[in-house]
Coordinates of N, CA and C in Angstrom, one line a residue:
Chain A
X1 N -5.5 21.9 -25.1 CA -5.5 21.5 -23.7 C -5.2 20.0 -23.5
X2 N -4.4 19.7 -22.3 CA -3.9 18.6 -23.0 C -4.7 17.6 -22.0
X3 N -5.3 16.3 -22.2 CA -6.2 15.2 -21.4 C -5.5 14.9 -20.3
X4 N -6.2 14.0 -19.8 CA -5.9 12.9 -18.4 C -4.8 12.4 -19.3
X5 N -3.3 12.4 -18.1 CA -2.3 11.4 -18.6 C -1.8 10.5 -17.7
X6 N -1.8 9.3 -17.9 CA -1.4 8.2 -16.6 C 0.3 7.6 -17.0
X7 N 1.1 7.0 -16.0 CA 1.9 6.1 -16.4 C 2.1 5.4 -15.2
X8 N 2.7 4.1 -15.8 CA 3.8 3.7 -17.0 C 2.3 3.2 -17.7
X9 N 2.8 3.3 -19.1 CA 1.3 2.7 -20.1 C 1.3 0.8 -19.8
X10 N 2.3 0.2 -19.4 CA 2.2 -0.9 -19.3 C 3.1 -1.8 -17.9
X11 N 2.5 -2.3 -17.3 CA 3.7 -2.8 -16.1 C 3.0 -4.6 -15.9
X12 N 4.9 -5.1 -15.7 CA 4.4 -6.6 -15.6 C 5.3 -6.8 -14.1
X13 N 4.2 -7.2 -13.7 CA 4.7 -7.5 -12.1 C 4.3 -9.5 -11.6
X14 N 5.1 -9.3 -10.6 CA 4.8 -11.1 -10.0 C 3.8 -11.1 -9.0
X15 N 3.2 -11.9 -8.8 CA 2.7 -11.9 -7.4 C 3.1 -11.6 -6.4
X16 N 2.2 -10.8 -5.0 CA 3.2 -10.3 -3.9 C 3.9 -8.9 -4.2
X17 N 4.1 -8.8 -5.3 CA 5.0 -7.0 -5.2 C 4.0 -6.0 -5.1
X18 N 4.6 -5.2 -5.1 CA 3.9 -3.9 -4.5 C 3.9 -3.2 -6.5
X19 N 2.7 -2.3 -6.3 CA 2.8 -1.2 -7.6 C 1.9 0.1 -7.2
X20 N 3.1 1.3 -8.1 CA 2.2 2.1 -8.1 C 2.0 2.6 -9.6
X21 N 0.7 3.5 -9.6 CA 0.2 3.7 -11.0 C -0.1 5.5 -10.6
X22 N 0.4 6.3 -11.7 CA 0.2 7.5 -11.7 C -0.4 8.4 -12.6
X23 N -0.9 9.4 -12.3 CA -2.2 9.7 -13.1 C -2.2 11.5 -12.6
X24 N -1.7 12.2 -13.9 CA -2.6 13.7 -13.9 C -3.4 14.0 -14.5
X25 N -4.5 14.9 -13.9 CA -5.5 15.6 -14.2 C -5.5 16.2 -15.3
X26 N -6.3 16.8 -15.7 CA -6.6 17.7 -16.7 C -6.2 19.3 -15.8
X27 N -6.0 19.9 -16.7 CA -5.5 21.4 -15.7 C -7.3 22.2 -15.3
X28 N -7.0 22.4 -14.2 CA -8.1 22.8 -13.1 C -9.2 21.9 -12.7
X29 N -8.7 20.7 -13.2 CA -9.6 19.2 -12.2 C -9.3 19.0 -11.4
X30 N -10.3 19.2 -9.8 CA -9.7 18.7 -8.7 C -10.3 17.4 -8.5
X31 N -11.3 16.3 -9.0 CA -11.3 15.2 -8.7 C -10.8 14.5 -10.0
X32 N -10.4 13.3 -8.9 CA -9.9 12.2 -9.5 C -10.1 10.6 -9.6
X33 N -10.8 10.1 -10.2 CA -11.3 8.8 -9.7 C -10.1 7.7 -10.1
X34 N -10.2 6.3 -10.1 CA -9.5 5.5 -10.2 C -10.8 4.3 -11.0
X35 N -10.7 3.5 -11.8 CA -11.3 2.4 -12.5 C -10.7 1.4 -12.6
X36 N -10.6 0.2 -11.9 CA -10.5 -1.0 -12.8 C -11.5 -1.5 -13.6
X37 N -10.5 -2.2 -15.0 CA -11.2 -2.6 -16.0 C -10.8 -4.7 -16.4
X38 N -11.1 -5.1 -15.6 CA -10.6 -6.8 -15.7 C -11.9 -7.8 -16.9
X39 N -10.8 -8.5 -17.1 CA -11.4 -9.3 -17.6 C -12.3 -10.3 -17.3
X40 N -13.6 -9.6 -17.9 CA -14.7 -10.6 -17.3 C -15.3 -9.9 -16.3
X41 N -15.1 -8.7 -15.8 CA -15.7 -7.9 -14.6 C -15.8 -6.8 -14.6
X42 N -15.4 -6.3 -16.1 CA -16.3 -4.8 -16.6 C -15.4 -3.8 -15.8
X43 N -16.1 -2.7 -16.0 CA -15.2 -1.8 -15.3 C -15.6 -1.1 -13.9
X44 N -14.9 -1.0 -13.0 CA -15.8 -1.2 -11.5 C -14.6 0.3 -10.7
X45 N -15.5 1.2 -10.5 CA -15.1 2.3 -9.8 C -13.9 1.6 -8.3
X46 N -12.7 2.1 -8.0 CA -12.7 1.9 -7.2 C -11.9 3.2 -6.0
X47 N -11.4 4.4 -6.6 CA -11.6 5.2 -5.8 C -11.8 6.7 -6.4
X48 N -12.1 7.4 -5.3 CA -12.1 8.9 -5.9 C -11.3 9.6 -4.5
X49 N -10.8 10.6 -5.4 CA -9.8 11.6 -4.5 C -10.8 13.1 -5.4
X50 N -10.3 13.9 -4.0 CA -11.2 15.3 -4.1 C -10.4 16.2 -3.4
X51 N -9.5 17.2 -3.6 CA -8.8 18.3 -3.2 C -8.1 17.5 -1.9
X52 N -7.1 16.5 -2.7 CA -6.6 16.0 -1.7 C -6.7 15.1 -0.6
X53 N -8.3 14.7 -1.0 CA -8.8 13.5 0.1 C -9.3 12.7 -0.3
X54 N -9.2 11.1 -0.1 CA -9.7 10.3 -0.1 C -11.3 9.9 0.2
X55 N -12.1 10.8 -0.6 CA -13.6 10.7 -0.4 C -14.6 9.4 -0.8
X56 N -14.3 8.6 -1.4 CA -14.7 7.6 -1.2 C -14.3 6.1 -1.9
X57 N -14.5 5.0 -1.4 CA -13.8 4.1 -2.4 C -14.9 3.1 -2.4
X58 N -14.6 1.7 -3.8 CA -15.5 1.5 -4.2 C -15.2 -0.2 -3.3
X59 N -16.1 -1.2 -3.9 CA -15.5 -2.4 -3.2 C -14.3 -3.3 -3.5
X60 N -13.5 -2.5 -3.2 CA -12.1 -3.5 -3.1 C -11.5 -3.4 -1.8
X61 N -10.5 -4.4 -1.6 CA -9.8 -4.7 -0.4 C -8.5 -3.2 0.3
X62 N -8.2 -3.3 1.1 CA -7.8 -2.2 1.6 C -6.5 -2.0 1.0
X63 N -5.9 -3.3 0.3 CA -4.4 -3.0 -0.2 C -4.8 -2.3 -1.3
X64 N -5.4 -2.1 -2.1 CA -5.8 -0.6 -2.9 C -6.2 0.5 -2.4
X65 N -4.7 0.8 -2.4 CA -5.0 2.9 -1.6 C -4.5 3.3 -2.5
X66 N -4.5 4.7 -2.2 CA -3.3 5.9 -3.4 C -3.5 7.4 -2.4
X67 N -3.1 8.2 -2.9 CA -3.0 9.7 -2.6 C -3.1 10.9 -3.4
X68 N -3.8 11.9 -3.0 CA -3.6 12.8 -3.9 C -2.9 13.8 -3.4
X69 N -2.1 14.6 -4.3 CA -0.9 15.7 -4.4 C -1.9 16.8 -4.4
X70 N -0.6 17.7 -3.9 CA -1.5 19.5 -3.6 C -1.5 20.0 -5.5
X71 N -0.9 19.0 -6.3 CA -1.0 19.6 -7.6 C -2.4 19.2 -8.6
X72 N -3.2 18.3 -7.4 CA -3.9 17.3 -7.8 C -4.0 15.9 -8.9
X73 N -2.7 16.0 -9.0 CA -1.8 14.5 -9.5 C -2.7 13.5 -8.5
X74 N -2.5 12.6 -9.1 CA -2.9 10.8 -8.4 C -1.7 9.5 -8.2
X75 N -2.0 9.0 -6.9 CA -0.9 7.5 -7.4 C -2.5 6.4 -7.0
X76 N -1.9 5.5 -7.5 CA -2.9 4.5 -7.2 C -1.8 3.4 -6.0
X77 N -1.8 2.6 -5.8 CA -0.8 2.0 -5.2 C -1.7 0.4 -4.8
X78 N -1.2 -0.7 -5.0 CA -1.7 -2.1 -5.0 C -1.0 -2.7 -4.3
X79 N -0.6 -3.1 -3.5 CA 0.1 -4.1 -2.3 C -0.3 -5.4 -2.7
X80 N 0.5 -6.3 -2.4 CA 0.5 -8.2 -2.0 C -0.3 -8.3 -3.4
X81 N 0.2 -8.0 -4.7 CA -0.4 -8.0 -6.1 C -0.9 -9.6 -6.2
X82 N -1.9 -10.0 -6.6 CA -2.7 -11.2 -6.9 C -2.8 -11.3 -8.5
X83 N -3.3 -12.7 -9.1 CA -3.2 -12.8 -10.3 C -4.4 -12.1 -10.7
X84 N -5.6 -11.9 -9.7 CA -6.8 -11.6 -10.6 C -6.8 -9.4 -11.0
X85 N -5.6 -9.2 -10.2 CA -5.2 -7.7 -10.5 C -4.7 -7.6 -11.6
X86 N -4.5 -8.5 -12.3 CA -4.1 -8.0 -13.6 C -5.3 -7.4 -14.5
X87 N -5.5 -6.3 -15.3 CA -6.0 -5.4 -15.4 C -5.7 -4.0 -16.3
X88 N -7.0 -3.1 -16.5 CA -6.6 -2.1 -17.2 C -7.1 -1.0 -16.2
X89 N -6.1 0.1 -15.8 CA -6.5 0.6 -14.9 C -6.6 2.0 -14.9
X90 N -7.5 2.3 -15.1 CA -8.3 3.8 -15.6 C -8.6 4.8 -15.0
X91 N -7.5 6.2 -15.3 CA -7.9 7.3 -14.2 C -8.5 8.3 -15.1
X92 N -9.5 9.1 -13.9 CA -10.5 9.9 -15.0 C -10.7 11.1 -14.2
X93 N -10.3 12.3 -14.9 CA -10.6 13.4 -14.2 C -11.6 14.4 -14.2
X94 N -12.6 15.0 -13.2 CA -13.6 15.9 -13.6 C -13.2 17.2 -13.2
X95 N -14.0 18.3 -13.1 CA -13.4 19.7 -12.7 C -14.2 19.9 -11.6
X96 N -15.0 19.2 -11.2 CA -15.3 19.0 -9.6 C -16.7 17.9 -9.2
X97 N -16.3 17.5 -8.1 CA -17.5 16.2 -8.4 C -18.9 16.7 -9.0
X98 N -19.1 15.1 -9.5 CA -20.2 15.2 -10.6 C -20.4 16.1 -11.5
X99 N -19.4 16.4 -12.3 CA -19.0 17.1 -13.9 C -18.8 15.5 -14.6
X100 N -18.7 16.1 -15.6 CA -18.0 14.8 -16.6 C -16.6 14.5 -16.4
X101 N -16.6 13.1 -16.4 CA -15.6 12.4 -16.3 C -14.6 12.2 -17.8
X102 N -13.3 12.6 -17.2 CA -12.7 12.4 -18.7 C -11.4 11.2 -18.5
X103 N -11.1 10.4 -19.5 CA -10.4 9.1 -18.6 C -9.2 9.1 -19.4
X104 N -8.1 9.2 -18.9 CA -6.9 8.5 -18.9 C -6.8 7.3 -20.4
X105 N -5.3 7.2 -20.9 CA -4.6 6.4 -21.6 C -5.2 5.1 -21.1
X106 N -4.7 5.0 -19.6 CA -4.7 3.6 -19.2 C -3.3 2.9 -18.3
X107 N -3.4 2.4 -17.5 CA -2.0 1.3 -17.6 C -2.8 0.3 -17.2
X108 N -1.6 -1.0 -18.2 CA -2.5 -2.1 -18.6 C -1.2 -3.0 -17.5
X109 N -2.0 -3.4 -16.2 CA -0.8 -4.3 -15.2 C -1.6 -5.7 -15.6
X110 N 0.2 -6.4 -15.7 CA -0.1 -8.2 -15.9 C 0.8 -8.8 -14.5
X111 N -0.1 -9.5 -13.5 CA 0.5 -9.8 -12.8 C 0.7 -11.7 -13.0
X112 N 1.6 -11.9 -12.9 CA 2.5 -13.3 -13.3 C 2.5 -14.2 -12.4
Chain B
X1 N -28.6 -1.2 -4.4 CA -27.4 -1.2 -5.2 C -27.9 -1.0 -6.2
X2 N -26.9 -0.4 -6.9 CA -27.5 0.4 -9.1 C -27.2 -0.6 -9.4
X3 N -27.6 -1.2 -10.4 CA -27.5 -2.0 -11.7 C -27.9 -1.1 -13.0
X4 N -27.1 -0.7 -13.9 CA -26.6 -1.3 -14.8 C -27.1 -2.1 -16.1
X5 N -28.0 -2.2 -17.0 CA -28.1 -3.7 -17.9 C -27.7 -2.6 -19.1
X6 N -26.9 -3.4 -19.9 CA -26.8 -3.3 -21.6 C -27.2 -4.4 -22.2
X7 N -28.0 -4.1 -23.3 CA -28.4 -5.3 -24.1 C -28.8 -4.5 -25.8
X8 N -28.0 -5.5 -26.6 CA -27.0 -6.8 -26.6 C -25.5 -6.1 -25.8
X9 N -25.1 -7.3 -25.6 CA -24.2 -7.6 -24.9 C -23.0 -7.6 -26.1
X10 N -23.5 -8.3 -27.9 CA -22.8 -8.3 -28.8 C -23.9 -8.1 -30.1
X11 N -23.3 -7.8 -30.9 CA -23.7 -7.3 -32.2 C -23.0 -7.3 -33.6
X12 N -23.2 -8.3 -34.3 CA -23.2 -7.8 -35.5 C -23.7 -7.5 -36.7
X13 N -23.6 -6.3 -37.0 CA -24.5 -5.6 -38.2 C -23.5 -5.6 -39.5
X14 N -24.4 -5.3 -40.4 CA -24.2 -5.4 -41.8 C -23.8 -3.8 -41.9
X15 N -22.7 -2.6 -42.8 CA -22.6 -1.5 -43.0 C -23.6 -1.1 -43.6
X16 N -24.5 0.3 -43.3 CA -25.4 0.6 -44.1 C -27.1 0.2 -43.3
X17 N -27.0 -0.6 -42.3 CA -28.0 -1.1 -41.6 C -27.9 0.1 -40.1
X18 N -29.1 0.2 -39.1 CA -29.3 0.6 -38.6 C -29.8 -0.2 -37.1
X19 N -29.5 0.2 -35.6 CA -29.7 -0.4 -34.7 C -29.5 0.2 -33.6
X20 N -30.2 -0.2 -32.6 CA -30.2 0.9 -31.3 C -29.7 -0.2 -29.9
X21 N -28.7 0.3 -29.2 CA -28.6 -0.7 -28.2 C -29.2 0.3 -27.5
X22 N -29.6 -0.4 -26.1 CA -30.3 -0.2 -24.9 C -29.6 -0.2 -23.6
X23 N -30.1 0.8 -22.5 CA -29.0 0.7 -21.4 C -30.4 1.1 -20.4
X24 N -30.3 -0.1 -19.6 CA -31.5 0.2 -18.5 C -30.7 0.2 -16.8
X25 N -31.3 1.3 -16.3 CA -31.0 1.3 -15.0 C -31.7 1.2 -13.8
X26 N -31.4 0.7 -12.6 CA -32.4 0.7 -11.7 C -32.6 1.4 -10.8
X27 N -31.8 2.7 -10.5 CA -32.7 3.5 -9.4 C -32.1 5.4 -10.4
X28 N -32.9 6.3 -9.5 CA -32.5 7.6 -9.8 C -31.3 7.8 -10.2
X29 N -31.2 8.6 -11.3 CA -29.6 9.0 -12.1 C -29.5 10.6 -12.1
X30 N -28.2 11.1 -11.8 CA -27.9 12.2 -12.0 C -27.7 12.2 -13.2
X31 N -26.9 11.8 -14.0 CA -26.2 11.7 -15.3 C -26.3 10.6 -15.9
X32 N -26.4 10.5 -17.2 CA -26.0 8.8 -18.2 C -25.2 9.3 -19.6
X33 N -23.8 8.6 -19.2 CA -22.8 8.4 -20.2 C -22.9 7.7 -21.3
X34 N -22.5 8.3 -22.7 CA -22.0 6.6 -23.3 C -20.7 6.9 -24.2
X35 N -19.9 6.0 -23.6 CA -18.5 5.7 -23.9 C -18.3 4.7 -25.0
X36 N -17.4 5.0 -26.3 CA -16.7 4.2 -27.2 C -15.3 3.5 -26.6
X37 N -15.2 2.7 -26.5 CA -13.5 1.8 -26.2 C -13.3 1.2 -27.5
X38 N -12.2 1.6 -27.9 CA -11.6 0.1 -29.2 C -10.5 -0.4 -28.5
X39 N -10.2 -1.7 -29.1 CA -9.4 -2.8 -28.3 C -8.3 -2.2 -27.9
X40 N -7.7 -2.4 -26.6 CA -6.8 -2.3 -25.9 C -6.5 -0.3 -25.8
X41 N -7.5 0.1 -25.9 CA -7.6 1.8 -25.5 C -8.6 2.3 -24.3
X42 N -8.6 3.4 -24.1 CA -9.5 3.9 -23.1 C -10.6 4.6 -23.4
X43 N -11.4 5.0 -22.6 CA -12.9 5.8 -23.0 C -12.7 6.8 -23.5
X44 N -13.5 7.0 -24.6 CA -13.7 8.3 -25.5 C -14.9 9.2 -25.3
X45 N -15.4 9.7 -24.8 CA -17.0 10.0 -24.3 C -17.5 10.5 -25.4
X46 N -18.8 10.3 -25.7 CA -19.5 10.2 -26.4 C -20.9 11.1 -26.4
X47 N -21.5 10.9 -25.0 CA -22.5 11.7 -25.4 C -22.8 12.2 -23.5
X48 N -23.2 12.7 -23.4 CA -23.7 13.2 -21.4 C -25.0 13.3 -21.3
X49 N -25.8 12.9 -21.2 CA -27.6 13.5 -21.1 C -27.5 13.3 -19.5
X50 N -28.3 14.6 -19.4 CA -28.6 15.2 -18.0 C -30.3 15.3 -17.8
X51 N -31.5 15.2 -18.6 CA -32.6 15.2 -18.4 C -33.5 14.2 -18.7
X52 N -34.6 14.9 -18.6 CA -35.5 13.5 -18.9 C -35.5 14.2 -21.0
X53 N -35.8 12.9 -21.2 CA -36.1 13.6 -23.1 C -34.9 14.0 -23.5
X54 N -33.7 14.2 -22.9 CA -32.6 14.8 -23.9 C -32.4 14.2 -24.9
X55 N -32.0 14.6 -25.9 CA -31.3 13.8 -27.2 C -30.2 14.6 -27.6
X56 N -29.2 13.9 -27.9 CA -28.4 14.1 -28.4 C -27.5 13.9 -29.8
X57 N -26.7 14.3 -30.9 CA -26.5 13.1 -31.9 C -25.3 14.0 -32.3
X58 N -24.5 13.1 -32.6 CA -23.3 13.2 -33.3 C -22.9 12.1 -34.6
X59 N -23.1 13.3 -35.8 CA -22.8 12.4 -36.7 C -23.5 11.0 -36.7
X60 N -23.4 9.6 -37.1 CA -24.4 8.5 -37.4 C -25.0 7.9 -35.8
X61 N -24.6 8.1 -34.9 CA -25.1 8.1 -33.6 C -25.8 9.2 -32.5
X62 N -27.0 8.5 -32.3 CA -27.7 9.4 -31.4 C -28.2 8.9 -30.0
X63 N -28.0 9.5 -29.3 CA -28.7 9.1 -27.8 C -29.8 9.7 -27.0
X64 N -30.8 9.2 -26.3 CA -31.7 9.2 -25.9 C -31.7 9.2 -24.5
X65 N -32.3 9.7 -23.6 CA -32.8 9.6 -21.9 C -34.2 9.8 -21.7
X66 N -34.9 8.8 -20.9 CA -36.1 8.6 -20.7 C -35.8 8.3 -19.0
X67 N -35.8 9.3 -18.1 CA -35.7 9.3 -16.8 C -36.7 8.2 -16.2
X68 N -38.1 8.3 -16.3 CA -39.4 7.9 -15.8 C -39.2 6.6 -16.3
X69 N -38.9 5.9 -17.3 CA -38.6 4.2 -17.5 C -37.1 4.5 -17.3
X70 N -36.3 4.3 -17.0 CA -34.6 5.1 -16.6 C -33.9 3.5 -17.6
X71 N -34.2 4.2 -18.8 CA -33.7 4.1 -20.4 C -33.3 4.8 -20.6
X72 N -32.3 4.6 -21.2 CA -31.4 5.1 -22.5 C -31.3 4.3 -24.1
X73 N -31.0 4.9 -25.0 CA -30.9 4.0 -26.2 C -29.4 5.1 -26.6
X74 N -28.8 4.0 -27.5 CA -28.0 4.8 -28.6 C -28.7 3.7 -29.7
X75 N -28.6 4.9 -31.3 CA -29.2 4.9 -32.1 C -28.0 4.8 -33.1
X76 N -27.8 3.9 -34.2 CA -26.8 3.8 -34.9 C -27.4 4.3 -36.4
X77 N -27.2 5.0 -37.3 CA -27.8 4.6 -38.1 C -27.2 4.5 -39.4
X78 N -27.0 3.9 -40.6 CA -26.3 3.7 -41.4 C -25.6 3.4 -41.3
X79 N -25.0 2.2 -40.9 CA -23.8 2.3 -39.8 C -22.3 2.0 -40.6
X80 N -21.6 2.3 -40.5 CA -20.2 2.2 -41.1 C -18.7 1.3 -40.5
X81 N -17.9 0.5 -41.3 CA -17.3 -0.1 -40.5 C -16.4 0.6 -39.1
X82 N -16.2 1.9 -39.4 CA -15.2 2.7 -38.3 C -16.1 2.9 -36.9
X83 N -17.1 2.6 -37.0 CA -18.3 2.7 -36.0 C -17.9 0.8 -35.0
X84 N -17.3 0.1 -35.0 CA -16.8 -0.8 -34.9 C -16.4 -0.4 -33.4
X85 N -16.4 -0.8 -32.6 CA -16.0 -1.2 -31.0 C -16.9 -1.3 -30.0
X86 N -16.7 -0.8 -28.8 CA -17.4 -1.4 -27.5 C -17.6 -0.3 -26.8
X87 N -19.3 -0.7 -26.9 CA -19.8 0.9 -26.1 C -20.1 1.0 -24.8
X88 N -20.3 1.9 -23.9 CA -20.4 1.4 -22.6 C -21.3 2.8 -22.4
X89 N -22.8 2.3 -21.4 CA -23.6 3.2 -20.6 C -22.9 3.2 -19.5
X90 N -23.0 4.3 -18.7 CA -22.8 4.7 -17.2 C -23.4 5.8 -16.5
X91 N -23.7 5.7 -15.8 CA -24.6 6.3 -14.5 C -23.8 6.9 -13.4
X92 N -24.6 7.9 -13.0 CA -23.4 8.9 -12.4 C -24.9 9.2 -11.0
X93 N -25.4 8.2 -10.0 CA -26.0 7.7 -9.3 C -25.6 9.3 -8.1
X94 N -24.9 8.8 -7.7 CA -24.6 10.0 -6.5 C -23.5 11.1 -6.4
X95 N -23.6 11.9 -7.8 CA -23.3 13.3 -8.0 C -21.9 13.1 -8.2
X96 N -21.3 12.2 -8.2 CA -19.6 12.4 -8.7 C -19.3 11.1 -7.4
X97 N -20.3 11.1 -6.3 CA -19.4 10.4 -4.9 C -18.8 8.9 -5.1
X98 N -19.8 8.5 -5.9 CA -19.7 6.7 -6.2 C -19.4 6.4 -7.2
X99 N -18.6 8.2 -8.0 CA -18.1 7.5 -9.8 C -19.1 6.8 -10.5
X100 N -18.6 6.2 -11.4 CA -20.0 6.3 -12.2 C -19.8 4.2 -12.2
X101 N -21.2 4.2 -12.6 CA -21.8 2.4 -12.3 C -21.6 2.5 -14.1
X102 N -21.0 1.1 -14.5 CA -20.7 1.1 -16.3 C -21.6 -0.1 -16.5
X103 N -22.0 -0.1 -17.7 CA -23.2 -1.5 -18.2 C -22.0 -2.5 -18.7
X104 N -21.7 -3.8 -18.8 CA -21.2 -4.7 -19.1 C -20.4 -4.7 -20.9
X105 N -21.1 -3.3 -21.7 CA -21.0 -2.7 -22.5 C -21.5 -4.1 -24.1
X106 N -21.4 -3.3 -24.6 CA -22.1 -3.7 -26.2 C -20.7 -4.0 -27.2
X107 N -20.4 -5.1 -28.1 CA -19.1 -5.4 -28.2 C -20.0 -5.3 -29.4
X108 N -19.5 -3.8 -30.5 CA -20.2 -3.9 -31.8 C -19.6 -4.3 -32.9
X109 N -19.8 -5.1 -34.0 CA -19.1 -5.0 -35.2 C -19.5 -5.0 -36.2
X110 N -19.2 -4.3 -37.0 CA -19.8 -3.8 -38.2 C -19.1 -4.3 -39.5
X111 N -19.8 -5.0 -40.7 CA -19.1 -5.8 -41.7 C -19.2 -5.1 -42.7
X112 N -18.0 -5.2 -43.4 CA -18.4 -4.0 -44.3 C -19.1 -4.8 -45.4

């Protein structure tokens, strides 16, 4: 069975650009969370999608949205990128809220 | 707000020696995680306790849940250099809704 797969495994962006980060499930997981992992600030939930909706997000600013697909795929999406976004950014799939979480490769963004 | 404590924060042991990190939380938990990371990878899950008293063990590592003091321990024992990286507790607070709260994690290393 094959795991959580995200891409691109690595992106180097400037300040100000836009990024998105993409992430499938495990086959018959409908939720999907989102993790930042920064340095010096541990790893801090910042959203979950559930059969396509945006059920809740953690505390970050609103330029961190994404969407979920009817295949239950994920994008993350980061607007007006800042230096402290640079980061390891970890998607983790369950088979329905509150099951176990299984997490993603990773994409590791360096913003410049 | 959940907090979260791991302690130590870092560690290093001798191969062949034995040690228990600790992961304390502060309010009711549905679930307590503990994740392996090695440098520049993602979570590996490790163990899921769902009750009070569970234990669990795999191979030189075992884990513990004590709901009523809302402890956890992982148990190392004999420990071996491949046992080497960064463990992380997490709490699964509100059923899947708030993703899970991660402890600041345990940076272990083992000499051979």
């Amino acid at each position: 069975e094959a795991g959580v797969t995200q891409s691109p495994t690595h992106l180097i962006k400037t300040r100000g650009q836009q990024v998105t980060l993409r992430c499938s499930p495990i086959s018959g997981h409908t939720s999907v969370y989102w993790y930042q992992q920064a340095l010096g600030l541990g790893l801090q939930f910042l959203l979950w999608y559930d059969e396509g909706e945006e059920r809740n997000r953690g505390n970050f600013p609103p330029r961190f949205s994404g969407r979920q697909f009817p295949n239950y795929s994920s994008e993350l999406n980061v607007n007006a990128l800042e230096l402290e976004d640079s980061a390891l950014y970890l998607c983790a799939s369950s088979f329905t809220r509150g099951n176990e979480q299984f997490f993603g490769p990773g994409t590791r963004l360096t913003v410049l | 707000e959940l907090k979260v404590e791991q302690n130590p924060l870092f560690l290093s042991m001798q191969e062949g020696k034995n040690y228990t990190i600790y992961c304390n939380y502060s309010t009711t938990s549905d679930r307590l995680y503990w994740y392996r990371q090695d440098p520049g990878k993602s979570l590996e899950s490790l163990f899921v306790l769902l009750s009070n008293g569970a234990v669990k063990q795999e191979g030189r590592l075992m884990a513990s849940l004590d709901t009523k003091a809302r402890l956890s321990t992982l148990h190392i024992t004999a420990a071996v250099h491949d046992l080497s990286a960064t463990y992380f507790c997490a709490v699964d607070m509100g059923g899947g809704a708030d993703g899970l709260t991660f402890g600041k994690g345990t940076h272990l290393i083992i000499q051979p």
